[in-house]
Short mmCIF file of C-alpha atoms and ligand atoms in Angstrom, two decimals:
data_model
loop_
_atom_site.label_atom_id
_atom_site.label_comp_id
_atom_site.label_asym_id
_atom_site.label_seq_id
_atom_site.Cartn_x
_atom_site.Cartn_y
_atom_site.Cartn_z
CA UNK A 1 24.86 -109.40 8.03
CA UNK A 2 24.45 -105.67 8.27
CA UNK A 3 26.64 -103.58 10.91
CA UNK A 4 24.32 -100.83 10.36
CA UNK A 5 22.62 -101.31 14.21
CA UNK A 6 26.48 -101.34 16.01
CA UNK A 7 26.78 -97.79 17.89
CA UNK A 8 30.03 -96.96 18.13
CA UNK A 9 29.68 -94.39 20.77
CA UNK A 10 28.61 -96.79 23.15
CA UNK A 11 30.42 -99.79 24.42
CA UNK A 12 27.85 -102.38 24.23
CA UNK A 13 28.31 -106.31 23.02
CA UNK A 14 25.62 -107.09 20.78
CA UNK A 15 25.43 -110.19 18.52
CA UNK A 16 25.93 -107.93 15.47
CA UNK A 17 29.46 -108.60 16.66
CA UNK A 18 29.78 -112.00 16.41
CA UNK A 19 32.34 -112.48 13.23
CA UNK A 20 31.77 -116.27 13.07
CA UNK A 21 35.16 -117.50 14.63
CA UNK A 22 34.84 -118.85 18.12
CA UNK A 23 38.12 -118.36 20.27
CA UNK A 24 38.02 -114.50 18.72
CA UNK A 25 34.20 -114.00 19.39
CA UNK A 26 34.85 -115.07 22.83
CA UNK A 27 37.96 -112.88 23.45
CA UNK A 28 36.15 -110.40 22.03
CA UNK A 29 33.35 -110.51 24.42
CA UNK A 30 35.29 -110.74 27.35
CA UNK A 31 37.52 -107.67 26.02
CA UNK A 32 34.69 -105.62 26.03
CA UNK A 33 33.28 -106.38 29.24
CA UNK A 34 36.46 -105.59 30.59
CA UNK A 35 37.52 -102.26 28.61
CA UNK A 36 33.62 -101.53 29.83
CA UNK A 37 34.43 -101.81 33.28
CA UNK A 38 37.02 -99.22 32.63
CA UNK A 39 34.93 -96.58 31.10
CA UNK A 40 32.26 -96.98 33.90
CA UNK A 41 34.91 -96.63 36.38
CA UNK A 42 36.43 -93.47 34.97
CA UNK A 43 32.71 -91.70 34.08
CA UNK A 44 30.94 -92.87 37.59
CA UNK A 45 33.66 -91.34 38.68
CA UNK A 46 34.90 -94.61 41.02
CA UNK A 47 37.99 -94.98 43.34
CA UNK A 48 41.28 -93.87 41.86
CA UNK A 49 41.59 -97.75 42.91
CA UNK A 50 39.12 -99.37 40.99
CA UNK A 51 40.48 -96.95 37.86
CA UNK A 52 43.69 -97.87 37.78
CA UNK A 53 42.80 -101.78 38.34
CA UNK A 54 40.08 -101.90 35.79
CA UNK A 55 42.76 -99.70 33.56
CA UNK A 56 45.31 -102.82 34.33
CA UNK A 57 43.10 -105.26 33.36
CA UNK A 58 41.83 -103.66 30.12
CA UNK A 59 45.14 -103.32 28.94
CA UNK A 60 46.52 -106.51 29.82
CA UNK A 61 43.56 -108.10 27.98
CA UNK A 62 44.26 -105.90 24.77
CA UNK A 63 47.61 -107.13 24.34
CA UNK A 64 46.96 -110.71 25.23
CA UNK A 65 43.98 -110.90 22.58
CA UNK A 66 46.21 -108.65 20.07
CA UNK A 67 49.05 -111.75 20.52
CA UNK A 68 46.31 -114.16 20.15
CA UNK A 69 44.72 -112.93 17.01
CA UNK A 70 48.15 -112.55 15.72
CA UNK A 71 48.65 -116.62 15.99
CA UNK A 72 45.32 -117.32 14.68
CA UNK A 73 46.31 -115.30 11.57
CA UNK A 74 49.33 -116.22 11.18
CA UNK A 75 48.37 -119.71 11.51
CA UNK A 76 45.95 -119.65 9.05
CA UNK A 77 48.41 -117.88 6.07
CA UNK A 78 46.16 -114.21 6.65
CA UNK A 79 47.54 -112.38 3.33
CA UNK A 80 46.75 -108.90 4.96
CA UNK A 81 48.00 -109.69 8.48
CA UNK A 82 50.66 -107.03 8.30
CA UNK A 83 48.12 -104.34 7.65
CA UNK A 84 46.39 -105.95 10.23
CA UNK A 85 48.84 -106.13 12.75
CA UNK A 86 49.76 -102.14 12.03
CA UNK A 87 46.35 -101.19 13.25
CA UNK A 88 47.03 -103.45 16.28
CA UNK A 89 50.29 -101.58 16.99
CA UNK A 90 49.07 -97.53 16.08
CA UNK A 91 46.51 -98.44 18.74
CA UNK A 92 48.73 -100.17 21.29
CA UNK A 93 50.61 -97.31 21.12
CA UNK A 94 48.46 -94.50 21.52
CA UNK A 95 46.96 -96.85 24.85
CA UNK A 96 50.70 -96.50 25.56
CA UNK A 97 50.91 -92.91 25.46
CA UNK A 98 48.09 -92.54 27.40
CA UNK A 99 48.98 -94.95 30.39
CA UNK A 100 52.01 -93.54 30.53
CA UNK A 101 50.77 -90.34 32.11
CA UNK A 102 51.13 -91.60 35.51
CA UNK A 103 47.90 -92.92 35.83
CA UNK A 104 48.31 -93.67 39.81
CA UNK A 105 48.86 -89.90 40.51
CA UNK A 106 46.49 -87.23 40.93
CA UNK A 107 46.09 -84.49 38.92
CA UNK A 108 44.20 -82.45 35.85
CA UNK A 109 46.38 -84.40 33.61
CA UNK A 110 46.28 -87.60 34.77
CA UNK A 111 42.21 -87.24 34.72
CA UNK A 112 42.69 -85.98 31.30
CA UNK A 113 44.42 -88.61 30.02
CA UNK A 114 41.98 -91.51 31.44
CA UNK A 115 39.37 -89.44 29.84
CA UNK A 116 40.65 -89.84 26.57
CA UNK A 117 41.65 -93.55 26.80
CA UNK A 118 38.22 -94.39 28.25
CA UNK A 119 36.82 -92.06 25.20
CA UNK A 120 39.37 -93.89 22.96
CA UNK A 121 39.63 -97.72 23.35
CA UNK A 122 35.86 -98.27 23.45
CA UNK A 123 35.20 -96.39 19.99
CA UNK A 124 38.97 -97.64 18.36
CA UNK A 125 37.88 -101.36 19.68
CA UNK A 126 34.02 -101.44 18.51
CA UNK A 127 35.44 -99.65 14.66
CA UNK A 128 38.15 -102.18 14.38
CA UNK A 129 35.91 -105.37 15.26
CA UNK A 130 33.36 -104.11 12.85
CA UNK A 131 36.18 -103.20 10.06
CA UNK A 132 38.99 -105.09 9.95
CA UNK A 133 38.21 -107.92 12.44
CA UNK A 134 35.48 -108.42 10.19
CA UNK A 135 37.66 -108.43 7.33
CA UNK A 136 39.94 -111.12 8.84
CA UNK A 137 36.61 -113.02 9.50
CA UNK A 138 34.95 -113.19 5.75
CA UNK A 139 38.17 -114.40 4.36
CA UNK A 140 39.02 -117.30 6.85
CA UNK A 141 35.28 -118.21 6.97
CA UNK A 142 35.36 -118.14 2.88
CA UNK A 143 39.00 -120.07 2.95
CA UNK A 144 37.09 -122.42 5.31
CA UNK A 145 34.13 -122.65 3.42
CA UNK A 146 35.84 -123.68 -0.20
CA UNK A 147 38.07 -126.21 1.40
CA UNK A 148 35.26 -128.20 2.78
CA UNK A 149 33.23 -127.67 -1.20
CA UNK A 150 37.08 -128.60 -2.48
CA UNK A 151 38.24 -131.38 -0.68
CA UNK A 152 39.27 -133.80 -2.30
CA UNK A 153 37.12 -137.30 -2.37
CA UNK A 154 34.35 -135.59 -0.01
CA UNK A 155 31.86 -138.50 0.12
CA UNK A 156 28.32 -137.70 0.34
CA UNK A 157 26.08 -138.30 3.29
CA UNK A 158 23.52 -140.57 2.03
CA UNK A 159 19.56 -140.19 2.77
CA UNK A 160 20.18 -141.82 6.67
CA UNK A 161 23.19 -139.82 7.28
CA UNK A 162 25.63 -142.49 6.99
CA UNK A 163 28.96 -142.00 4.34
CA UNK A 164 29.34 -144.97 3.69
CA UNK A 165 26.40 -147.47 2.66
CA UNK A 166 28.05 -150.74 2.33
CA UNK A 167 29.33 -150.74 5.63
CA UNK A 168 26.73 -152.73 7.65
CA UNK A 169 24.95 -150.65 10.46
FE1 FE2 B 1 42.28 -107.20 15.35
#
């Protein structure tokens, strides 16, 4: 599959984005709908309401789906889940720094700073589904894939489908 048609400038799902494991695809969909809702709040210039409750909800999501990937990799033994998980936290972080700005008052600054998140998250998000979601992805796929060629005493669906012949129909 080639990411080559993913434009990271614009917050858009697209099935280029699908990485293959359900619960994450999902999450991942929903994530940007929401962190979408954000950015259209904050450049159609909508209520300093509907900002600050989209904001909520985008951030709320991102640390709920951070703490789910997290189990899903650590579940499944992920050899590179602290690199991983650093990435999560450098961005959790700098969605920190931002929110803290006292987001409900008005101001320059305050605009400023949901300028940059809603210039931020969407680009960080779309590069680090495409890069090391991705990443995650190919190996648990391929760790899935070689344990179903490996295991052990597999039988083999004969021609009608059924495993095993001598049991009568
Ligand atoms: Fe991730």
């Amino acid at each position: 599959m080639t990411c080559d048609s993913v434009d990271y400038g614009s917050l858009v799902w697209s099935d280029d984005l699908i990485l293959g494991i359900d619960q994450i695809d999902e999450q991942h969909r929903k994530w940007i709908a929401l962190v979408q809702a954000y950015q259209s709040a904050v450049v159609d210039g909508g209520s300093a309401e509907e900002i600050q409750r989209t904001l909520t909800a985008a951030v709320a999501y991102t640390e709920s789906h951070f703490d789910d990937e997290q189990a899903v990799m650590e579940e499944a033994g992920y050899p590179f889940i602290d690199d991983h998980l650093d990435q999560h936290r450098l961005a959790w972080r700098r969605v920190n720094g931002f929110t803290a700005g006292s987001p409900t008052e008005d101001g320059e600054e305050t605009n400023d700073l949901r300028d940059s998140l809603a210039d931020f998250l969407p680009q960080w998000l779309m590069l680090h589904i495409n890069t090391a979601d991705r990443q995650f992805a190919r190996w648990y796929r391929s760790r899935s894939d070689s344990a179903q060629a490996t295991a052990p005493c597999a039988p083999a669906a004969i021609d009608d489908g059924r495993v095993f012949a001598d049991i009568p129909l």
